[in-house]
Each structure stands twice: as C-alpha cells, then as structure tokens.
CSV table of C-alpha atoms in Angstrom, one decimal:
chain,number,residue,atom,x,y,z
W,1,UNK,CA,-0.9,-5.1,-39.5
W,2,UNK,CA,-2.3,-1.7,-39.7
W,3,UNK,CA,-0.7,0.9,-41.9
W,4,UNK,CA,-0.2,4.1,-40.0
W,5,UNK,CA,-0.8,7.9,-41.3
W,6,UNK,CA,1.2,8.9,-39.1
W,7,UNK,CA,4.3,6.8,-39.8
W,8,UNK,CA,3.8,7.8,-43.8
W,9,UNK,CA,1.9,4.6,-44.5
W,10,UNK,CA,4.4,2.3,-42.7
W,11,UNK,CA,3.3,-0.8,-40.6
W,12,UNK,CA,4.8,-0.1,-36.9
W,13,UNK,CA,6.9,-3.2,-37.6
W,14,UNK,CA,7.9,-1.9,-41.0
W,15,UNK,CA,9.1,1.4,-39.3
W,16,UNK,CA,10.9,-0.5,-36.6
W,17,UNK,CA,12.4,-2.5,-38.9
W,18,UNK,CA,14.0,-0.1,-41.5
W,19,UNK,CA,13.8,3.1,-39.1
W,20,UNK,CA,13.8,3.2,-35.5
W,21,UNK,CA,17.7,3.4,-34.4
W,22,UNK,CA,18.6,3.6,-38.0
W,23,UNK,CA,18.1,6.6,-39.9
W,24,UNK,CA,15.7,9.6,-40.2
W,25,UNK,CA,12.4,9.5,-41.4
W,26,UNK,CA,10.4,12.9,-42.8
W,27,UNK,CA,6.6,12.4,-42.5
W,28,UNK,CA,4.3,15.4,-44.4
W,29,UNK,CA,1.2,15.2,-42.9
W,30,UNK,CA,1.5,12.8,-40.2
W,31,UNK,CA,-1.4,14.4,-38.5
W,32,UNK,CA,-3.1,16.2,-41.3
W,33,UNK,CA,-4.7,19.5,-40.4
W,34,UNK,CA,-3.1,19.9,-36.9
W,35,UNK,CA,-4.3,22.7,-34.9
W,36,UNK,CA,-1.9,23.1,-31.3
W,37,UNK,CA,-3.6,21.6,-28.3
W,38,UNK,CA,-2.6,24.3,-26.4
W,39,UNK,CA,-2.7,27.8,-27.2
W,40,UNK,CA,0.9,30.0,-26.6
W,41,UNK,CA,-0.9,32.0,-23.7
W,42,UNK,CA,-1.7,28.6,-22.5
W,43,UNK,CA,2.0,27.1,-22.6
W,44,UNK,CA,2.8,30.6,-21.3
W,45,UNK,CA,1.0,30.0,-18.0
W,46,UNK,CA,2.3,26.5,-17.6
W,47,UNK,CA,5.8,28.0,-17.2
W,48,UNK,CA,4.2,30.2,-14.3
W,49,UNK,CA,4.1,26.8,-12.4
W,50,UNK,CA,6.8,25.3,-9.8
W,51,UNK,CA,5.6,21.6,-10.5
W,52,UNK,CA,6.0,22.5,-14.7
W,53,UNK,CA,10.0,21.8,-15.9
W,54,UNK,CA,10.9,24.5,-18.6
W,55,UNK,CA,13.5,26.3,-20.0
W,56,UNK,CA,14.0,30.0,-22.0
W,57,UNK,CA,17.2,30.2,-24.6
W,58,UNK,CA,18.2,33.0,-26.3
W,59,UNK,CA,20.6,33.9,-28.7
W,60,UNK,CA,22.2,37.3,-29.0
W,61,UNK,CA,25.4,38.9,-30.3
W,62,UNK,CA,26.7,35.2,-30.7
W,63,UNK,CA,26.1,34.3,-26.9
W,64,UNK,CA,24.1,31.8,-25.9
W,65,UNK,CA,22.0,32.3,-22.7
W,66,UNK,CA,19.8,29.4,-20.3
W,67,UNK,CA,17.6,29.9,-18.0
W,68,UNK,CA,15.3,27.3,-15.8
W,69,UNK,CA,11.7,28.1,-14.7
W,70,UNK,CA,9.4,28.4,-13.7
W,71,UNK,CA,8.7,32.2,-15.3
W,72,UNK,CA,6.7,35.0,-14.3
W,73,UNK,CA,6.6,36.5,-17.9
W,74,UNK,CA,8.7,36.2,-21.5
W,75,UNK,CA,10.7,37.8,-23.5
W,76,UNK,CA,8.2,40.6,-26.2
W,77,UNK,CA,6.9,38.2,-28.6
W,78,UNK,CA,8.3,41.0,-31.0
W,79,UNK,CA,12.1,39.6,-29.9
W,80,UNK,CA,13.6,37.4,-32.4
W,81,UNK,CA,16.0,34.1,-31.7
W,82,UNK,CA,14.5,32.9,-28.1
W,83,UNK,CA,12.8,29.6,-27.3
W,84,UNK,CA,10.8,28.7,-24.6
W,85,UNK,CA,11.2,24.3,-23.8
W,86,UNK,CA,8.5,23.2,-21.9
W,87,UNK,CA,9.0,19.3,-20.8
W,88,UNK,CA,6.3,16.9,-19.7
W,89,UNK,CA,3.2,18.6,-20.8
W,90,UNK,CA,1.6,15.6,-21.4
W,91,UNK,CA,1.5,15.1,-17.6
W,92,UNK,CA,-0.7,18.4,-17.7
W,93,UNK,CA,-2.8,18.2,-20.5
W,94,UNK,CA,-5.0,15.8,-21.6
W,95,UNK,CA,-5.1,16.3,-25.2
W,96,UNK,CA,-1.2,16.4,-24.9
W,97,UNK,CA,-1.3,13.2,-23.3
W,98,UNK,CA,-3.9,11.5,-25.9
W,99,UNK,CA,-1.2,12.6,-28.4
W,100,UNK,CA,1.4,10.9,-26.9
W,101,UNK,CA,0.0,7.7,-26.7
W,102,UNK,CA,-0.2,7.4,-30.1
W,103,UNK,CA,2.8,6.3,-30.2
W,104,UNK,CA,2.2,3.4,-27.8
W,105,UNK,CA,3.3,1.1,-30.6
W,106,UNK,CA,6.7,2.0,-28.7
W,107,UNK,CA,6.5,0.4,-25.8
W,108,UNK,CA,5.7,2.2,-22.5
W,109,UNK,CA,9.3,1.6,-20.9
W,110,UNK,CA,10.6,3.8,-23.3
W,111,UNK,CA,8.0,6.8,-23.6
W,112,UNK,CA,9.2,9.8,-21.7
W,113,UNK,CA,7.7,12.7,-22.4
W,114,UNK,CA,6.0,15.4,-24.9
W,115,UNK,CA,8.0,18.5,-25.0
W,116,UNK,CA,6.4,21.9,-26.4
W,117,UNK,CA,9.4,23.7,-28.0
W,118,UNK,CA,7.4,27.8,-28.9
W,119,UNK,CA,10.0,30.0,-30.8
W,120,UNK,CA,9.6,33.6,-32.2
W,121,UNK,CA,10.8,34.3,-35.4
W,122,UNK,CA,14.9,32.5,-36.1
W,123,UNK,CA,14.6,30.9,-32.2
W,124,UNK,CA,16.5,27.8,-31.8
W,125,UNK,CA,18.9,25.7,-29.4
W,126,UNK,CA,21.5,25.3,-32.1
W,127,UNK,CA,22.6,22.4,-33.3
W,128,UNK,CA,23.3,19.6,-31.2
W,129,UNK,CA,22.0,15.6,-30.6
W,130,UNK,CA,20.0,13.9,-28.7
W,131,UNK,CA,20.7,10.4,-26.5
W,132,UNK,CA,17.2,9.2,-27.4
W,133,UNK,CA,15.0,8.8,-30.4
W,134,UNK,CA,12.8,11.7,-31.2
W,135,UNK,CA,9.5,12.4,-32.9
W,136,UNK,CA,9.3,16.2,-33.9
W,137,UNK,CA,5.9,17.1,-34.9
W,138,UNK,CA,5.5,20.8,-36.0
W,139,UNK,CA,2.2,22.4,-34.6
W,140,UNK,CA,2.6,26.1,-35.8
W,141,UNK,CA,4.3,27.9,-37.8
W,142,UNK,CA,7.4,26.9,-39.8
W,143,UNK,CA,10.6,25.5,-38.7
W,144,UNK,CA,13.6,24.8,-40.9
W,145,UNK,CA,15.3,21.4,-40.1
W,146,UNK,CA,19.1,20.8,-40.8
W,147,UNK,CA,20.1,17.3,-40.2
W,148,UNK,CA,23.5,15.1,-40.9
W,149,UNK,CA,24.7,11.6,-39.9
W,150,UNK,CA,28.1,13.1,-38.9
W,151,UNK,CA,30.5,10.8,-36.4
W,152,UNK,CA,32.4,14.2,-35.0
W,153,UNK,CA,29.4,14.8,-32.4
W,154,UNK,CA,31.9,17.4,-30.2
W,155,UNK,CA,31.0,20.5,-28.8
W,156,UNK,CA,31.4,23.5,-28.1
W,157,UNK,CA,33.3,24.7,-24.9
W,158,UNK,CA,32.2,27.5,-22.7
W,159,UNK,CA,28.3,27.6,-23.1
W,160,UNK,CA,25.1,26.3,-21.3
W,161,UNK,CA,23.9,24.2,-24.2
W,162,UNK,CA,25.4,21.0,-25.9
W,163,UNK,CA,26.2,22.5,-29.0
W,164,UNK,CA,27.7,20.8,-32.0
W,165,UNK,CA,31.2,22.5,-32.7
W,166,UNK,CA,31.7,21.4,-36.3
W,167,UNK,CA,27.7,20.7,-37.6
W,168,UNK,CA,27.9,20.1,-41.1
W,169,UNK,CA,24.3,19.4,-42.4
W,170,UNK,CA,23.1,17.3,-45.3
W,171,UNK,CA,20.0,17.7,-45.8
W,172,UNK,CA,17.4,20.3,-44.7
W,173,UNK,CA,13.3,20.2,-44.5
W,174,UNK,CA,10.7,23.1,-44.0
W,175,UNK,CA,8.2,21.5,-41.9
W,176,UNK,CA,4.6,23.4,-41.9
W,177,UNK,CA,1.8,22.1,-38.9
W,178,UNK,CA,1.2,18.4,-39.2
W,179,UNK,CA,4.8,17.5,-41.1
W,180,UNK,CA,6.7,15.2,-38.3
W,181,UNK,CA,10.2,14.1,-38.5
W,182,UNK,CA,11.9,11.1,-36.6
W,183,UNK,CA,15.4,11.1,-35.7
W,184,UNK,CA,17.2,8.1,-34.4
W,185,UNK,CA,19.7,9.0,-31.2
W,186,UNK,CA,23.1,10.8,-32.4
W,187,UNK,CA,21.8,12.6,-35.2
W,188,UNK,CA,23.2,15.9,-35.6
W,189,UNK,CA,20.1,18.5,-35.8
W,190,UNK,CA,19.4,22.1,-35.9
W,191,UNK,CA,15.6,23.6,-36.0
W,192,UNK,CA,15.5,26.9,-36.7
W,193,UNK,CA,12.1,28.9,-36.5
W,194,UNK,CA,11.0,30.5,-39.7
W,195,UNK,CA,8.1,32.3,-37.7
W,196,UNK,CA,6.7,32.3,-34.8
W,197,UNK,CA,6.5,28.4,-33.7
W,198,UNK,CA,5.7,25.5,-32.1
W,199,UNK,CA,6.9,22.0,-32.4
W,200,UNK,CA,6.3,19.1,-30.0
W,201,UNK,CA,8.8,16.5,-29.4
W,202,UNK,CA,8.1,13.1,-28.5
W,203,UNK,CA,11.2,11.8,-26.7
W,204,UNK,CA,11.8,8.5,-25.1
W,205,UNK,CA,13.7,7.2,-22.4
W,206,UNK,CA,17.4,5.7,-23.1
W,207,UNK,CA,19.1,5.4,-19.4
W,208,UNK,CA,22.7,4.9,-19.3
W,209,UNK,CA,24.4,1.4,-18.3
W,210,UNK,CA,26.0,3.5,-15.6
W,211,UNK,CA,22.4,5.2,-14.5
W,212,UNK,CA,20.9,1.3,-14.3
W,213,UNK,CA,23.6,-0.7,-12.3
W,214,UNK,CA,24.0,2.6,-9.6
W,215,UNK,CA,20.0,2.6,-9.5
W,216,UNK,CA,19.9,-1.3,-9.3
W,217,UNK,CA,22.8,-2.0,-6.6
W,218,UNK,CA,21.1,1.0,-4.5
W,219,UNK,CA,18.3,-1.0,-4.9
W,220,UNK,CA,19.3,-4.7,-4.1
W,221,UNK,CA,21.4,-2.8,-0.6
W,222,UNK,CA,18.2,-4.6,1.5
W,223,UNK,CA,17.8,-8.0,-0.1
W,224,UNK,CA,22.1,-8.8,0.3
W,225,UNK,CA,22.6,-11.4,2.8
W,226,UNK,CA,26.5,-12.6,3.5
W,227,UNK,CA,26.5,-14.3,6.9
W,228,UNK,CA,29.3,-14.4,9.0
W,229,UNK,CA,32.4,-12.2,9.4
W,230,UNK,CA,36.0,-12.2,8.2
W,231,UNK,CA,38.2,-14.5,9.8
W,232,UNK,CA,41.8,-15.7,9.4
W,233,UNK,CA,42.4,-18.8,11.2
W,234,UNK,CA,45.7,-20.0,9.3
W,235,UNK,CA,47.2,-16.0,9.5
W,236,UNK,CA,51.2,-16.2,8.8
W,237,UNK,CA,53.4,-13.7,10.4
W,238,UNK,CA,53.6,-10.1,8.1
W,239,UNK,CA,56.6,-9.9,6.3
W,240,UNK,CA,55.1,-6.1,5.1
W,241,UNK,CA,52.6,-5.4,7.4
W,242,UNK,CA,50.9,-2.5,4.7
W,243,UNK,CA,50.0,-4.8,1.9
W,244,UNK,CA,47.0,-6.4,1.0
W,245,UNK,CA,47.6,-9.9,1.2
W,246,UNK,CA,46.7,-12.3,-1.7
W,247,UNK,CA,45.0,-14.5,0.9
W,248,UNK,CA,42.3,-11.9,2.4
W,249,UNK,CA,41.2,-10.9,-1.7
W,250,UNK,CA,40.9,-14.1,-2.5
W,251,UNK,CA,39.0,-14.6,1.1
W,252,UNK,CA,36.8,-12.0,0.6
W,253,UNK,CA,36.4,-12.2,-3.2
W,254,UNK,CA,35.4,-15.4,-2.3
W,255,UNK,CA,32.3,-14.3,-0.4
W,256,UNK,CA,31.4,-11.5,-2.6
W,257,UNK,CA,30.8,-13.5,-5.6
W,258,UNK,CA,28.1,-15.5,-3.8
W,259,UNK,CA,25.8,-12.4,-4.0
W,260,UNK,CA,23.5,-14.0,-7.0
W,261,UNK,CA,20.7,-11.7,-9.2
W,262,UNK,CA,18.0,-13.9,-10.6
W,263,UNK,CA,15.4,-12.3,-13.1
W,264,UNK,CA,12.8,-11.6,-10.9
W,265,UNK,CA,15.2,-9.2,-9.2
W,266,UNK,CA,15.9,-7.7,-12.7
W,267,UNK,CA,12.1,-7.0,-12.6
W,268,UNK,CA,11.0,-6.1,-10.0
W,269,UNK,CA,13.9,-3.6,-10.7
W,270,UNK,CA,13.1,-2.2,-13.9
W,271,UNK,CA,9.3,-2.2,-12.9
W,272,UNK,CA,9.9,0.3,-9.7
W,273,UNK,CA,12.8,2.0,-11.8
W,274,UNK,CA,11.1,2.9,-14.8
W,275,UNK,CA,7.3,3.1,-12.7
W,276,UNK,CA,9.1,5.6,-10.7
W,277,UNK,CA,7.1,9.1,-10.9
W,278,UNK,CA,9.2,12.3,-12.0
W,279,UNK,CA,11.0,15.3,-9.1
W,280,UNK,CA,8.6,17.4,-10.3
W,281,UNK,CA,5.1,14.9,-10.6
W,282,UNK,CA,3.2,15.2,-7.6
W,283,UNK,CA,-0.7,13.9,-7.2
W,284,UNK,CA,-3.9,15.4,-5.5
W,285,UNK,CA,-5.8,13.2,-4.0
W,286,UNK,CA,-9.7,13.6,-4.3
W,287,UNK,CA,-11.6,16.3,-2.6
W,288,UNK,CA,-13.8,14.4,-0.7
W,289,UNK,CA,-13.0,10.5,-1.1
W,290,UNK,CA,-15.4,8.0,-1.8
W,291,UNK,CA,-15.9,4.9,1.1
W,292,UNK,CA,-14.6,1.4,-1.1
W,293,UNK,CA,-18.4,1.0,-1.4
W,294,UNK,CA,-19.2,4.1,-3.0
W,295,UNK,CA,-16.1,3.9,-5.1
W,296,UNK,CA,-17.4,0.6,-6.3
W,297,UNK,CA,-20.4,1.5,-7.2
W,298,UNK,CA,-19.8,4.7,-9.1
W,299,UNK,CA,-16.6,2.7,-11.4
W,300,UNK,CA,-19.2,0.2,-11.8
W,301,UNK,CA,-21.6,2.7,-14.0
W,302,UNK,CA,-18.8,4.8,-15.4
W,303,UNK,CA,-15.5,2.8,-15.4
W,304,UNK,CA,-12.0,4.1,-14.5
W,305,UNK,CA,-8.9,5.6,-16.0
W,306,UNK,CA,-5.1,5.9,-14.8
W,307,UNK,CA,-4.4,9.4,-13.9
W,308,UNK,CA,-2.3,11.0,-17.2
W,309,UNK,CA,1.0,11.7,-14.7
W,310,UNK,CA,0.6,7.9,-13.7
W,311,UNK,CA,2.9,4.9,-14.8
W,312,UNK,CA,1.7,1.3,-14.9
W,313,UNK,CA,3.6,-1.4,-15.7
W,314,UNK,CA,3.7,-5.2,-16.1
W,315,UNK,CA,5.7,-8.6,-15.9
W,316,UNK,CA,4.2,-11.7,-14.7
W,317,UNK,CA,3.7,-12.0,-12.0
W,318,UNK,CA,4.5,-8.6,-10.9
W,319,UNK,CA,2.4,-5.3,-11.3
W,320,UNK,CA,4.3,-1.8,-10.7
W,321,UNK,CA,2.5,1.7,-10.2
W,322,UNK,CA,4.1,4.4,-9.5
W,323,UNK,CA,7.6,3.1,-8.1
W,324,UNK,CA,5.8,0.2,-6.2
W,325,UNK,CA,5.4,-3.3,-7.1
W,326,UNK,CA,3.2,-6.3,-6.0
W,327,UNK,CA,2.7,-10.1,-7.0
W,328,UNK,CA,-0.7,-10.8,-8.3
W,329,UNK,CA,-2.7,-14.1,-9.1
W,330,UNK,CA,-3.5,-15.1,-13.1
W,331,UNK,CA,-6.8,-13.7,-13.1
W,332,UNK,CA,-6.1,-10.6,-11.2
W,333,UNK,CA,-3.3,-9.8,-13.9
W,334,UNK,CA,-5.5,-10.1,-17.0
W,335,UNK,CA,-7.2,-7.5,-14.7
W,336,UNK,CA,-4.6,-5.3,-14.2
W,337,UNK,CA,-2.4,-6.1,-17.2
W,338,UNK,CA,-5.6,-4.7,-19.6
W,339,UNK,CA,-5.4,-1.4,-17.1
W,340,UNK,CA,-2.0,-0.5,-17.6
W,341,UNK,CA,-2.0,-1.3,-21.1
W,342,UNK,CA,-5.4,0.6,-22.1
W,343,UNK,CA,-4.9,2.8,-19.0
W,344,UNK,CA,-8.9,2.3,-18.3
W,345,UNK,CA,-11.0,-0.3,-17.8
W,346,UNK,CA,-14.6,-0.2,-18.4
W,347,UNK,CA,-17.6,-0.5,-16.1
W,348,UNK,CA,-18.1,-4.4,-17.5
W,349,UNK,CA,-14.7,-4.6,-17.0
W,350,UNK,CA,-14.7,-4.0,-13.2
W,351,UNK,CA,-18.2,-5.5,-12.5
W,352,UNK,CA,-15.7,-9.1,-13.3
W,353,UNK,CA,-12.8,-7.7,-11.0
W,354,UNK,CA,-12.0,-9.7,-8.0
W,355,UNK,CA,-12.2,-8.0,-4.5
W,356,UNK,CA,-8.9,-7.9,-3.7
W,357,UNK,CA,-8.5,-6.0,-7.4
W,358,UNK,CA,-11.4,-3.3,-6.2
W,359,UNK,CA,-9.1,-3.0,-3.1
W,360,UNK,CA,-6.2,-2.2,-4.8
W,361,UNK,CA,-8.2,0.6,-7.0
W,362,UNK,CA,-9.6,2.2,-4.3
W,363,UNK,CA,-6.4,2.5,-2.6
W,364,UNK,CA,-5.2,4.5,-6.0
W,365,UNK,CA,-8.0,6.3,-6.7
W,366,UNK,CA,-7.6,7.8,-3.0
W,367,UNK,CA,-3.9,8.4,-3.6
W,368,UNK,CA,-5.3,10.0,-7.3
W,369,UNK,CA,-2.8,7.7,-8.8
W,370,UNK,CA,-6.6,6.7,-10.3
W,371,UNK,CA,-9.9,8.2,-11.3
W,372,UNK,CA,-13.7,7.4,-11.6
W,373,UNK,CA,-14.2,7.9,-15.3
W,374,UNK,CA,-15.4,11.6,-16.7
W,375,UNK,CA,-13.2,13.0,-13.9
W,376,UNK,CA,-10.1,14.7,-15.4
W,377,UNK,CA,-6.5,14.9,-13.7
C-alpha cells in the first residue's frame, strides 16, 4: 500500500491502525510548501453570504464573546485575540474541496467538512474538545498547539463556548504552513495564533446513538404496519379502575414487538441520512438546460463530475444522492458505484452507460446535483 506524505510516511492502514481513535499524530510538512487556497479578503467575502455558516469569537478583558454570520465586515485586522470560523468551505471552493478529498482514504460517511479557522495575532477559541476526529492543517502563519489526553473534559459555566475548565496541557507544537496535526475525538486542545493565521480543519462526522435512532424511527413512521385494533374480549371487572392492567402491557407489548428492521431498512437509512444535503446547501440548476439528447452528447465528449456540495453514496443494491435513494441493476451500479466513488466519470465511461443510467444523470445535472465536465459549481 502506498505510503502517504501527508500521513508522515504512514500507509492509510498503518495510520488507522496505530492512530485514528487513538492518539495524536504531529505531521511537519504534510503538504510541503502550502500556499492558502483562498486569500483572507476572499474567506472575508464568504462570510458576507446567507448560504456560508461562520462564526467571529473574541476574547477581551477575560470575556468570551460569539457571534453567527453571515457579516458585513470584521473586526481591524490590527485587533488582537479574535477568530473568524468559517464551516463548509469546501462546498464553495473547488480547491478547498480537492483538498478535502484527500483524505478519502476515510471513508465518505464520515467526511464532514473543511473549516477555515483566520486569526489575528493571540486569536483562539480556548481550549476545549471535539466529538469527532480532526485534521488541523496550518495554511498561514503560526499557531501554537497545546494538547493533553486529560479524562476531566468539564467546562466552564456561563459562556458561549465549550471551554475546558481545568485544561492542563502536555505537550505543545508550533505549527508553520504545511505542518498538520491529527487529533483523535476527546482530546483536550488549545490553538493559539502566534500571527496572523489560518488553519483548516478537516472534521468528520460522528452522530450520536440518540441523533441515529430519533432520525431512524422518524424515518421508518411510513413503512410500520400493525393491523387491527386493541381489543379485550376476556375483560374482568376493575377492582382500581386507574391502573394499567398487566393484561393490556402485555397485550399491547405483544403487538409492538412484531415491528421487525431488516438490513436493508438499516440502509436505505444510513444512505438518505448521511446523503442528506446541509440547512444551509442549496443547488442552482443550469442556466439554460440541455434536452437528454444534448446532455448526452456533450458528457459524451467531455465527461461529468458530481457537483462539490453533492453527496453520493453506495450499498448494493441501493444508490443514495442527496437524501434520495433508488435500487439499481449489477451493471448500472458498477456505473454509478465508480461515480460516487471518483465523483466523475469520463466520456468512455458514459459512452458504456445504459439508458436508464443517462436518464438518471440528466435528471441531476438539471437539478445541478451534476455537471458536464469543465463546468464549475
């Protein structure tokens, strides 16, 4: 297996192995020479935008201050101690979002986002953990990283942040652009900005058991079918008519356990769940849509590629896109199972696709859930 730069030499099986979940791992030079994909004045105007999700902290006379975008201007980038979070610019960007998938040795069901943290000189969001594993990749400037495998993860009372109340670090890095650090989930943290700064966070997703069964029973509310109604045929006189009589739980309790979830309703599921666009992701259809012929003959010179704020996923014999989900044939899924995993498919690729697969991409590329290749969205 490949050895990765920008997992210090490590196999991705080696890192999952000894790493991922387990215990921090500094990188120098992950990605050496790295120059910010987007210039401040750039991340600056995303924040100007209602569909961009961001954040501004500061820090002053001990008191910690959040506020949620979007913004109309900054703080002076002469003020010290405040931190602009920018979340999901990989849905905006296409650099950003090549970035991201480098790490598609994770797999896609646990990706989230890219984050753009810019701070001016001693910014930070104090020190705290995160639920999820974390890649922090410093793109300019300097940031100082405190880190500590602590158990006492409580916080702090009384402010907008989850802050660590008794942080007690144990070992602390200077990471210049290119370094990258990886923290597994409950590791204490601190970044502090030793200049003016920007470090981009690779985050993935880690729902809560509570999160999944409320999203799953919401979603099974259609496919629950318990004929007939409650009856009572052998009913003895009340001795206290208010109490819940063993009979009608174990009547009742009865019925309830004949509700059955196989693994294709685990799927089909997950797929939707975790397909499921963002609040804040919206998609613009194409100026002036191709007809399905036109469409075909244009992806059959140029290709196609997903649309960066799209999510495909796969389980056989199930595709999901975006929250939906359909059951395809074999051949149709080596098809679409090659598009979600690459996230294009070439112009060879598509002159072999089957009719009913062109259908399904014109139908995307109309929703811009899809576009012809050398289009950018």
């Amino acid at each position: 297996m490949k050895k990765l730069t920008l997992l210090n030499g490590l196999t991705a099986a080696e890192f999952l192995r000894d790493y991922w979940h387990k215990k921090p791992l500094l990188i120098r030079q992950a990605i050496p020479d790295f120059q910010p994909l987007l210039s401040r004045e750039a991340l600056f105007d995303l924040v100007r935008q209602d569909d961009v999700e961001s954040r501004l902290i500061t820090h002053a006379k001990r008191q910690w201050k959040m506020d949620s975008g979007p913004f109309e201007t900054v703080p002076p980038l002469t003020q010290k101690n405040w931190t602009l979070l920018v979340q999901g610019v990989n849905l905006h960007d296409d650099g950003v979002d090549a970035l991201m998938r480098q790490f598609s040795f994770i797999p896609d069901t646990r990706l989230d986002d890219l984050m753009i943290s810019y701070a001016t000189e001693t910014g930070g969001v104090g020190a705290h953990f995160d639920s999820y594993d974390v890649f922090l990749l410093q793109a300019h400037g300097r940031r100082r990283w405190r880190i500590s495998a602590q158990d006492d993860l409580s916080l702090v009372d009384g402010v907008p942040l989850k802050i660590l109340k008794n942080f007690q670090p144990e070992e602390e890095f200077i990471l210049e652009p290119g370094d990258m650090l990886y923290l597994p989930p409950h590791y204490a943290h601190e970044g502090t900005a030793m200049d003016e700064c920007m470090t981009y966070s690779i985050g993935f997703r880690a729902p809560s058991y509570q999160e999944l069964g409320e999203a799953f029973l919401e979603s099974m509310i259609d496919t629950i079918d318990l004929p007939g109604r409650y009856a009572d045929p052998d009913l003895k006189p009340a001795r206290h008519p208010a109490e819940i009589s063993s009979a009608m739980l174990s009547r009742i309790g009865a019925e309830l356990n004949k509700m059955r979830f196989t693994q294709d309703d685990m799927a089909l599921f997950l797929g939707e769940y975790l397909s499921e666009p963002k609040m804040n992701v919206s998609f613009t259809a194409p100026d002036a849509s191709l007809s399905r012929s036109k469409f075909v003959q244009q992806s059959n010179k140029a290709g196609v590629h997903l649309s960066r704020k799209t999510q495909m996923l796969y389980r056989k014999p199930y595709v999901f896109i975006n929250g939906t989900s359909f059951e395809v044939v074999q051949a149709d899924m080596e098809t679409l199972g090659a598009l979600a995993d690459q996230r294009k498919l070439s112009a060879h690729a598509l002159a072999l696709a089957s009719s009913d697969v062109m259908d399904a991409l014109h139908t995307w590329y109309a929703d811009g859930w899809l576009l012809l290749s050398g289009n950018e969205k």
